[in-house]
Tab-separated table of N, CA and C in Angstrom:
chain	number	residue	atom	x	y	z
A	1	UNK	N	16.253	-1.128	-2.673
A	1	UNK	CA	16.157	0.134	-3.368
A	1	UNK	C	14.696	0.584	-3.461
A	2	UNK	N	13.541	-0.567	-3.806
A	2	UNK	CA	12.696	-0.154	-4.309
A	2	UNK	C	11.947	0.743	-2.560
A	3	UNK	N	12.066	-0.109	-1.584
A	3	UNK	CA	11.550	-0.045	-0.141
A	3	UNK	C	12.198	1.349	0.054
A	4	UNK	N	13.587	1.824	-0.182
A	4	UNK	CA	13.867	3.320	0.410
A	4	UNK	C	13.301	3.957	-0.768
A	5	UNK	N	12.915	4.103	-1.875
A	5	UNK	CA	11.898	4.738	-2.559
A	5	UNK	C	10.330	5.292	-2.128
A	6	UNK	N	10.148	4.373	-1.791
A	6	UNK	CA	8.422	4.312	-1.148
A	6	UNK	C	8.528	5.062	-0.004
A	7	UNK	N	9.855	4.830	1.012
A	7	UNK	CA	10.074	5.572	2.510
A	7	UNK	C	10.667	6.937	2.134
A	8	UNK	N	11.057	7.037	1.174
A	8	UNK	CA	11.161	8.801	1.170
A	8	UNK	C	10.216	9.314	0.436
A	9	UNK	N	9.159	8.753	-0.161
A	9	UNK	CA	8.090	9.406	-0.353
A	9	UNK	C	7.549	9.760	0.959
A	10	UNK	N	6.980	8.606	1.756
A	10	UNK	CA	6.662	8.676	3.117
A	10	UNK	C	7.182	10.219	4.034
A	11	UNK	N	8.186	10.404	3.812
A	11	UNK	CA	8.859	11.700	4.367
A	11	UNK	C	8.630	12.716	3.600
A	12	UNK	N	8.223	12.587	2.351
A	12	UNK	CA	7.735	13.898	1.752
A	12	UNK	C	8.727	14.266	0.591
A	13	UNK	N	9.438	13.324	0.310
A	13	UNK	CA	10.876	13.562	-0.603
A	13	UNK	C	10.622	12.645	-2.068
A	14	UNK	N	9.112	13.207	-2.737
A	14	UNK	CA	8.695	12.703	-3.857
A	14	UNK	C	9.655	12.114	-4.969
A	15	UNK	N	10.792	13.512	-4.983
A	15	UNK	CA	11.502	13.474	-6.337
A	15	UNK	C	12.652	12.221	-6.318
A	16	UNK	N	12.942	12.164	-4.763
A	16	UNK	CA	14.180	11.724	-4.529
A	16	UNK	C	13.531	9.751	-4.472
A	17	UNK	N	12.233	9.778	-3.831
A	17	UNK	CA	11.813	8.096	-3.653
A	17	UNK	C	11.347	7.687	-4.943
A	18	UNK	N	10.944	8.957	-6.555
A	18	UNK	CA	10.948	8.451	-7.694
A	18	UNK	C	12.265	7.520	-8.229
A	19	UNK	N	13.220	8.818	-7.944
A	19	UNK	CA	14.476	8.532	-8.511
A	19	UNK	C	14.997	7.028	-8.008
A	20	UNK	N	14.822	6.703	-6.875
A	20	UNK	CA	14.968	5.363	-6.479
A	20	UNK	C	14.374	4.469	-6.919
A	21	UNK	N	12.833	4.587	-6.662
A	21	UNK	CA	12.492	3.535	-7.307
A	21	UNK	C	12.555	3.099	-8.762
A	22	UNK	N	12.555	4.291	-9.524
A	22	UNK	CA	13.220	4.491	-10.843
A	22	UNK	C	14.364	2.969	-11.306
A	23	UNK	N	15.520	3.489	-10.104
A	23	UNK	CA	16.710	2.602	-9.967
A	23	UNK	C	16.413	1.290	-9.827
A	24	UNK	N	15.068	1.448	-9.000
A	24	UNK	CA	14.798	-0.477	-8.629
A	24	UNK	C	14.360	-0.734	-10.114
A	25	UNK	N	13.054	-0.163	-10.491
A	25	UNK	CA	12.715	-0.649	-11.900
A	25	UNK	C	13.377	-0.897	-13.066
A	26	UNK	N	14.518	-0.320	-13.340
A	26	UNK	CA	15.817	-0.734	-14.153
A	26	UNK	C	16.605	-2.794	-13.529
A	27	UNK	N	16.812	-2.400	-12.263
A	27	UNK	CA	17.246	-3.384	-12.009
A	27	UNK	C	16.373	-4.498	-11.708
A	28	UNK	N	15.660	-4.647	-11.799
A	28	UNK	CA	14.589	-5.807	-11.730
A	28	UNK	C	13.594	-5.548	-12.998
A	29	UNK	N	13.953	-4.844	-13.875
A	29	UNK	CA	13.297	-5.035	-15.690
A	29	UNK	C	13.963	-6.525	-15.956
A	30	UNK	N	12.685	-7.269	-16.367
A	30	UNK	CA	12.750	-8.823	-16.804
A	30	UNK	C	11.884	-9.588	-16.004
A	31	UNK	N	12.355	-9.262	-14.618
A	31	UNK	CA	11.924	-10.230	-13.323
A	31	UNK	C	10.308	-10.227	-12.952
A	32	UNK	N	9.821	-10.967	-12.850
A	32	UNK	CA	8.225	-11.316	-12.450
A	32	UNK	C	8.209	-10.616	-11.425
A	33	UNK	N	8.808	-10.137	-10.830
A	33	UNK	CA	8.621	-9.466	-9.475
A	33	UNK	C	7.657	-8.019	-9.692
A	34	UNK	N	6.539	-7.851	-9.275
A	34	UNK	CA	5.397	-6.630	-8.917
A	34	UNK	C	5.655	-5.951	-8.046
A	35	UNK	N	6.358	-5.810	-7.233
A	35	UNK	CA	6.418	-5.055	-6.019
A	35	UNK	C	7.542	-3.436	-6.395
A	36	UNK	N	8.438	-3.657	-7.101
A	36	UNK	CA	8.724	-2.502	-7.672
A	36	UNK	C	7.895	-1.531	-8.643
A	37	UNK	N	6.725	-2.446	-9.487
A	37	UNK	CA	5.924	-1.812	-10.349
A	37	UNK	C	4.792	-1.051	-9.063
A	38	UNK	N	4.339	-1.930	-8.637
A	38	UNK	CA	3.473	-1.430	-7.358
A	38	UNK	C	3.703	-0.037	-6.576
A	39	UNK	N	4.880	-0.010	-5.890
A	39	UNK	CA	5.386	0.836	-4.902
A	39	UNK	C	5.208	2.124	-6.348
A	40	UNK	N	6.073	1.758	-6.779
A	40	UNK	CA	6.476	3.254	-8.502
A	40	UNK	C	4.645	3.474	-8.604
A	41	UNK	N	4.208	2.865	-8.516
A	41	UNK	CA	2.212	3.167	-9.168
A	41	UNK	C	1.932	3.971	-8.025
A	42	UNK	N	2.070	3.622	-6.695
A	42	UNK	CA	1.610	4.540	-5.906
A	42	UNK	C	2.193	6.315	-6.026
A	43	UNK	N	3.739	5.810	-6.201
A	43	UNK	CA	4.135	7.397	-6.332
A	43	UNK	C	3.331	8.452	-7.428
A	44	UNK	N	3.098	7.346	-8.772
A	44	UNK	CA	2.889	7.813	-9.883
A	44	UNK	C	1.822	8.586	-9.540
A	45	UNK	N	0.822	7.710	-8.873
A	45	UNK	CA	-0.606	8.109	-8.442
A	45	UNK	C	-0.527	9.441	-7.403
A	46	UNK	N	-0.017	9.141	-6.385
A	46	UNK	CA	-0.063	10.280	-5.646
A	46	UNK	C	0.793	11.625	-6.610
A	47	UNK	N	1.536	11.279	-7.689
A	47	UNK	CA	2.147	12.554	-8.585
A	47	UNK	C	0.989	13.222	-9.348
A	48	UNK	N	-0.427	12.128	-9.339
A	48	UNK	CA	-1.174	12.261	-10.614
A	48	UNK	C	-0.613	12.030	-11.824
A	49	UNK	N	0.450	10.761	-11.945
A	49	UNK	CA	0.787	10.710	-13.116
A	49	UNK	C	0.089	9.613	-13.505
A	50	UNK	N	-1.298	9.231	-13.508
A	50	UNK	CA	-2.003	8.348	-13.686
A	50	UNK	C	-1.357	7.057	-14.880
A	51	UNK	N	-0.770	7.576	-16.189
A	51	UNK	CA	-0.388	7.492	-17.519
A	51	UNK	C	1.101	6.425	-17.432
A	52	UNK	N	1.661	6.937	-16.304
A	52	UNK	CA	3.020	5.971	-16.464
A	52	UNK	C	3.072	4.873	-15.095
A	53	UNK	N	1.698	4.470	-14.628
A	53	UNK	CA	1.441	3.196	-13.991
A	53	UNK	C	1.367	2.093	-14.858
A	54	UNK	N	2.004	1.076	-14.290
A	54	UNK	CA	2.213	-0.204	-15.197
A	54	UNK	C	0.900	-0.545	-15.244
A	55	UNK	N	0.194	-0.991	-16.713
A	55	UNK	CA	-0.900	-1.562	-16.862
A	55	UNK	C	-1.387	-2.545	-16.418
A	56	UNK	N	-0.069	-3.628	-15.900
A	56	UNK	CA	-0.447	-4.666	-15.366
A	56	UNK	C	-0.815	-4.487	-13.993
A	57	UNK	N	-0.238	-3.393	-13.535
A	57	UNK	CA	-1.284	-3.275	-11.877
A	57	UNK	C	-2.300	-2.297	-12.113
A	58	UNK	N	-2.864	-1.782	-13.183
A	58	UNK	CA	-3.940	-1.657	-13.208
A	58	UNK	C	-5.340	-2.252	-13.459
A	59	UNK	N	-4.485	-3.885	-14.035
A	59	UNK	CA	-5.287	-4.863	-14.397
A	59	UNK	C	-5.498	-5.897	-13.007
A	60	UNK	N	-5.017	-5.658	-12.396
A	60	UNK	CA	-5.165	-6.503	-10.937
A	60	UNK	C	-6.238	-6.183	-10.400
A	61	UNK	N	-7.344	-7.600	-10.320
A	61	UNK	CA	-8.236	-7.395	-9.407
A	61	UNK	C	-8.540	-7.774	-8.046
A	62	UNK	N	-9.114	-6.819	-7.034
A	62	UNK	CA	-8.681	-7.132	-5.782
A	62	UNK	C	-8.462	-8.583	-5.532
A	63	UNK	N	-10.138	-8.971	-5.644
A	63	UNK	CA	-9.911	-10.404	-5.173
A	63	UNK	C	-8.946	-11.860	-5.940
A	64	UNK	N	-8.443	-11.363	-6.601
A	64	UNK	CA	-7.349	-12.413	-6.839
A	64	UNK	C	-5.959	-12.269	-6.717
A	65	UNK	N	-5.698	-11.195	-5.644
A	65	UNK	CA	-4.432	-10.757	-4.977
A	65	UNK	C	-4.338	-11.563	-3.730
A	66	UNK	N	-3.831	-12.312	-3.931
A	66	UNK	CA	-3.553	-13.593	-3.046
A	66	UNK	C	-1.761	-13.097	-1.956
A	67	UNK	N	-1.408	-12.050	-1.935
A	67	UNK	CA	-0.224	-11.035	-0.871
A	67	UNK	C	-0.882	-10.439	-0.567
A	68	UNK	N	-0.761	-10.413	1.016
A	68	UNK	CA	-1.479	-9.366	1.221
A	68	UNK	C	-0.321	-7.675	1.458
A	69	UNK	N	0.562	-7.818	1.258
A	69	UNK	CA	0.940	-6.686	1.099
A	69	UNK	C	0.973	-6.160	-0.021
A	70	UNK	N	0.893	-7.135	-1.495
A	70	UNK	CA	0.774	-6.538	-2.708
A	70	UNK	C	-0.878	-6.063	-2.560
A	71	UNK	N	-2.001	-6.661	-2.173
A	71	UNK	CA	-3.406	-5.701	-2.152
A	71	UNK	C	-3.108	-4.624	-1.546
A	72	UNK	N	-2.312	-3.905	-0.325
A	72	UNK	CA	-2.509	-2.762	0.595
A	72	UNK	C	-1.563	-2.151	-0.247
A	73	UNK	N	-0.736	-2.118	-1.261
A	73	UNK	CA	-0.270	-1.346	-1.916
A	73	UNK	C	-0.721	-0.870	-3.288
A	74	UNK	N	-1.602	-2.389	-3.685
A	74	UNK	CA	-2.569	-1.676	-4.787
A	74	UNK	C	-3.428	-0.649	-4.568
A	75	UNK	N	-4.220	-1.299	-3.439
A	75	UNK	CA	-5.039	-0.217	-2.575
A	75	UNK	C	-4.473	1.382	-2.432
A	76	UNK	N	-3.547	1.343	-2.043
A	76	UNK	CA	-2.984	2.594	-1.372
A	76	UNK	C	-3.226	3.335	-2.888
A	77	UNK	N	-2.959	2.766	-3.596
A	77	UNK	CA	-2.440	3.242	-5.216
A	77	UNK	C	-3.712	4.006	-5.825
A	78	UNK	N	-4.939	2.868	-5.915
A	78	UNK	CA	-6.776	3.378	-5.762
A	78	UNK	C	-6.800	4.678	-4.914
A	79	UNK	N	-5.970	4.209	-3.751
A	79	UNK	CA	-6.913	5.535	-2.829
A	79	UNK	C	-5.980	6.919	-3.266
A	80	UNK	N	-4.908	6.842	-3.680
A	80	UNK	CA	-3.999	8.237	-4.130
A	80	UNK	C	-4.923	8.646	-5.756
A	81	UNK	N	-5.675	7.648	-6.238
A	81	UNK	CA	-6.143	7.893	-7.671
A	81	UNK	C	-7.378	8.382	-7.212
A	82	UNK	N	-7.871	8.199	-6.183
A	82	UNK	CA	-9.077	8.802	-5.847
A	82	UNK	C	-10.469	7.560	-6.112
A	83	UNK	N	-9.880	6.420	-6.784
A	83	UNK	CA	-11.091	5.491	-6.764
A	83	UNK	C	-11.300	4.681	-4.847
A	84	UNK	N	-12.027	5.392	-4.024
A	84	UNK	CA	-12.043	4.778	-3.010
A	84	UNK	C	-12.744	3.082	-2.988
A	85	UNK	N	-14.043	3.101	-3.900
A	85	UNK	CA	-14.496	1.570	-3.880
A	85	UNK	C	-13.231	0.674	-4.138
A	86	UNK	N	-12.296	0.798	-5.159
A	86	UNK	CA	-11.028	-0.025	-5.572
A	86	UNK	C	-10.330	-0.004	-4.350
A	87	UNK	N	-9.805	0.832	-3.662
A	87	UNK	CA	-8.943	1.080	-2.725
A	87	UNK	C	-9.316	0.449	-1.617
A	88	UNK	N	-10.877	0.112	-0.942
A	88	UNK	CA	-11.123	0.174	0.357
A	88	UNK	C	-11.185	-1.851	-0.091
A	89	UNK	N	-11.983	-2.247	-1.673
A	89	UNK	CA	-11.541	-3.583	-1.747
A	89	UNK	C	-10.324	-4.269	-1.379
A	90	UNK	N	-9.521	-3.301	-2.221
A	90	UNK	CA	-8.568	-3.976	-2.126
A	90	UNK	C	-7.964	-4.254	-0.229
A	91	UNK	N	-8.172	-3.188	0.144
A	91	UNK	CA	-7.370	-3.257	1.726
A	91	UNK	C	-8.682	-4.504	2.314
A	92	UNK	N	-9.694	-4.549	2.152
A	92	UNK	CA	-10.318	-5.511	2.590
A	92	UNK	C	-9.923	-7.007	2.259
A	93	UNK	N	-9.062	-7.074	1.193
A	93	UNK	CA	-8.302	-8.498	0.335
A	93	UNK	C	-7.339	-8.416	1.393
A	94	UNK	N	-6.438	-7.545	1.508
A	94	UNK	CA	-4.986	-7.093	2.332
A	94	UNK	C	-5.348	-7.942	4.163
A	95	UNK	N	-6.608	-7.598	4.428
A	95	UNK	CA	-6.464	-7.908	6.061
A	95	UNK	C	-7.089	-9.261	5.634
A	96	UNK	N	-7.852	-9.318	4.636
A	96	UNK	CA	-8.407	-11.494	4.412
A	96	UNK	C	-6.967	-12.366	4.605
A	97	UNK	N	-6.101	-11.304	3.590
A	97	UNK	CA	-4.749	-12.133	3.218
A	97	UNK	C	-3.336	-12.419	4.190
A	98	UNK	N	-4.194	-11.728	5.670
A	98	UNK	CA	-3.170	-11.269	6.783
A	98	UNK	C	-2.383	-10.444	7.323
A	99	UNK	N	-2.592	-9.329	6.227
A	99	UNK	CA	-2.004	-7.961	6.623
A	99	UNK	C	-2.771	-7.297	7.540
A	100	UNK	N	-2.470	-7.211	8.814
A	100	UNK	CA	-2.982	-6.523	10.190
A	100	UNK	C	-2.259	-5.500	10.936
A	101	UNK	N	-1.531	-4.937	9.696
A	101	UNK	CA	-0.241	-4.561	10.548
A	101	UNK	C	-0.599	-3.054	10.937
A	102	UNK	N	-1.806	-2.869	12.140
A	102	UNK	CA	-2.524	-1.557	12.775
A	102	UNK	C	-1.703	-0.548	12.555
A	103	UNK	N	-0.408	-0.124	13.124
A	103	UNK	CA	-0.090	1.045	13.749
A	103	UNK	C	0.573	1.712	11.885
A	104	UNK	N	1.225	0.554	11.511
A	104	UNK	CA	1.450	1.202	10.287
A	104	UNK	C	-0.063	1.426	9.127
A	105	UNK	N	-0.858	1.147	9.104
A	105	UNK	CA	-2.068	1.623	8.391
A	105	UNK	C	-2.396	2.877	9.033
A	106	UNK	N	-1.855	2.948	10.567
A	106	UNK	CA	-2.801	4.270	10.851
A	106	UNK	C	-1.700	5.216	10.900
A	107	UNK	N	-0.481	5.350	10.489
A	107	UNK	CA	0.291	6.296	9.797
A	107	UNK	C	0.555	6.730	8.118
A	108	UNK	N	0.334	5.724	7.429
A	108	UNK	CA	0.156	5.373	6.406
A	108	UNK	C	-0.318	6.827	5.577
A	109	UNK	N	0.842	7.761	5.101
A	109	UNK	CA	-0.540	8.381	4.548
A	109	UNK	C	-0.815	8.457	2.898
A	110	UNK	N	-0.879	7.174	2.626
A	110	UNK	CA	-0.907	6.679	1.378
A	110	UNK	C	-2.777	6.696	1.623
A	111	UNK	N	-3.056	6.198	2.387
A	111	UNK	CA	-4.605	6.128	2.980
A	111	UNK	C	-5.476	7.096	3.313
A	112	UNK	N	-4.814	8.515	3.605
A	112	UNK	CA	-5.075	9.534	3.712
A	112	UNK	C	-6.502	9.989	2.660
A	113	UNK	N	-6.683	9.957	1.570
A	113	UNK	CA	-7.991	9.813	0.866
A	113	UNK	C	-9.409	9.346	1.450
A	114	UNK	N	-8.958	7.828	1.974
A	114	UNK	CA	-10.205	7.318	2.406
A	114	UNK	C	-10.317	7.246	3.680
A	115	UNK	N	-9.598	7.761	4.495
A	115	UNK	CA	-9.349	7.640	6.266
A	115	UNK	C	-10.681	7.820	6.690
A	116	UNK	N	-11.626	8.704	6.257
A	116	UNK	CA	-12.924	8.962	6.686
A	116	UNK	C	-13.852	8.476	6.088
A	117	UNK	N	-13.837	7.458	5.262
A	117	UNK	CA	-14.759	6.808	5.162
A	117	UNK	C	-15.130	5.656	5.817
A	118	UNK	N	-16.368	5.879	6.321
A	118	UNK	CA	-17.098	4.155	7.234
A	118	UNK	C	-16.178	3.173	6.907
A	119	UNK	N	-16.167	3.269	5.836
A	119	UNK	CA	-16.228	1.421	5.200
A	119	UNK	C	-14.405	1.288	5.875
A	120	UNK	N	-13.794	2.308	5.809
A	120	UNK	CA	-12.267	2.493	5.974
A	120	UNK	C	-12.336	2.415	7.611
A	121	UNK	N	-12.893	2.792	8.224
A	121	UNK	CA	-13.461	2.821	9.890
A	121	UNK	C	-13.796	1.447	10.308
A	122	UNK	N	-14.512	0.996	9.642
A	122	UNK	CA	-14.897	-0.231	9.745
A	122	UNK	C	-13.428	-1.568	9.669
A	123	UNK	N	-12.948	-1.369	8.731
A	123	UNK	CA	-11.925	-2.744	8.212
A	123	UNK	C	-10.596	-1.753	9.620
A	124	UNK	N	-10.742	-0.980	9.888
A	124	UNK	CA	-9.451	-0.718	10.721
A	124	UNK	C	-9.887	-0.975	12.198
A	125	UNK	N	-11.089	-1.114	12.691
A	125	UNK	CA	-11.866	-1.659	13.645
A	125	UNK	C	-11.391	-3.165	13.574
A	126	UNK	N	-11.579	-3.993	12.483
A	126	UNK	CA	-11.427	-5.428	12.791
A	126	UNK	C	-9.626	-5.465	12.418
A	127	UNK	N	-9.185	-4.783	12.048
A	127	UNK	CA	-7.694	-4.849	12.057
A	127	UNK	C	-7.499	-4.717	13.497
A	128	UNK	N	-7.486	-3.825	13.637
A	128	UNK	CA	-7.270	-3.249	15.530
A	128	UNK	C	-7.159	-4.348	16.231
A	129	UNK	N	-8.770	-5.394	16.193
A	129	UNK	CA	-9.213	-6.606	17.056
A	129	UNK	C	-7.762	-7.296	17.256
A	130	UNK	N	-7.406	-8.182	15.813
A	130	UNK	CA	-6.101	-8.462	15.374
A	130	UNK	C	-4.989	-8.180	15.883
A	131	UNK	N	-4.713	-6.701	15.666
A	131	UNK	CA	-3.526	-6.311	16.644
A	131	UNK	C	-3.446	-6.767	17.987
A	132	UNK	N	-4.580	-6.521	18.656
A	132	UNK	CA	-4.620	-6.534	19.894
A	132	UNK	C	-4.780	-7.783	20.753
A	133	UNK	N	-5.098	-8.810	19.670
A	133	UNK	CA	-4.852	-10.141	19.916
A	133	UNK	C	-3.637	-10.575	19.866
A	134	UNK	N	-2.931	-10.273	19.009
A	134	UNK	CA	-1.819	-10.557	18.750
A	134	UNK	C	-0.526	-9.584	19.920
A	135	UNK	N	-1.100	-8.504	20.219
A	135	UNK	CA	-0.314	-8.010	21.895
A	135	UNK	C	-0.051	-8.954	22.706
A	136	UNK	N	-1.729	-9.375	22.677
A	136	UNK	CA	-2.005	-10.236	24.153
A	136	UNK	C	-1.043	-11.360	24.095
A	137	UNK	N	-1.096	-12.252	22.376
A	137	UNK	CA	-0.343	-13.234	22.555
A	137	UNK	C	1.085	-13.324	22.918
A	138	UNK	N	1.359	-12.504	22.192
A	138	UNK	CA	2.911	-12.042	21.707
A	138	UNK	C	3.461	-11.080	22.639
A	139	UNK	N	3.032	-10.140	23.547
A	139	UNK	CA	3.446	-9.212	24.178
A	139	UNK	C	3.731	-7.575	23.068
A	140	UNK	N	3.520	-6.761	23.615
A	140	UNK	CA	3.572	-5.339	23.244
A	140	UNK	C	4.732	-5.580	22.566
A	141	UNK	N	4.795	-4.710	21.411
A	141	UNK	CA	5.821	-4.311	20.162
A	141	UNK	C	6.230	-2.961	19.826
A	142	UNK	N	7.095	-2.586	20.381
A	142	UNK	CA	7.848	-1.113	19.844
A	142	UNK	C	7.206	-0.587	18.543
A	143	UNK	N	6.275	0.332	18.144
A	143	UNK	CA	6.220	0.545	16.786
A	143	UNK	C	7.166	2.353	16.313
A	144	UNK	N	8.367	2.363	17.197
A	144	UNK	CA	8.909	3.652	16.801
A	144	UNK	C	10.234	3.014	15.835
């Protein structure tokens, strides 16, 4: 639930990937699980609803985000709030932690904020390397 939330934001269908993730956050209220609070923070953020992000992922600091898909979603979250230093850390935790996953960062437009900044040029340069190592090893990967 919470994943088709986040993907119809992705498509532009704000109200409808709230309402979902909405649904996830009901059903996983109790559970240690962050990844529904996470995904809901980014929407919140890109709504500018700064106010109804869970405090506890606002208390997360990059470097002790030990997932790397929970940093590239904190991140994403920074860069929709407009703090790019938070945002570009955190994605720098995200590729330490093994998230390399090129073609989706460079659609991503959760990232859209900091796309032009160096420092954002830079960490998608050594992502790239990554990818492209990982072609060589693995052989080319459909990304449609």
């Amino acid at each position: 639930m919470m994943f088709l939330g986040y993907f119809l934001y992705q498509q532009g269908k704000s109200d409808e990937g709230m309402q979902a993730l909405d649904r996830s956050l009901q059903i996983s209220r109790g559970s240690s699980d962050e990844e529904p609070l996470v995904l809901a923070a980014i929407l919140h953020a890109a709504r500018g609803e700064r106010d109804k992000i869970d405090s506890r992922i606002i208390r997360l600091k990059p470097e002790e985000i030990v997932d790397g898909d929970l940093a590239e979603w904190v991140g994403a979250m920074y860069a929709q709030l407009g703090d790019k230093e938070k945002a570009l850390a955190c994605l720098k935790q995200a590729v330490r932690r093994g998230n390399h996953n090129y073609p989706w960062f460079q659609r991503d437009k959760t990232w859209d904020p900091v796309r032009s900044e160096p420092e954002f040029g830079r960490i998608m340069s050594e992502v790239e390397g990554y990818w492209k190592h990982y072609t060589e090893l693995f052989g080319q990967v459909s990304s449609q």
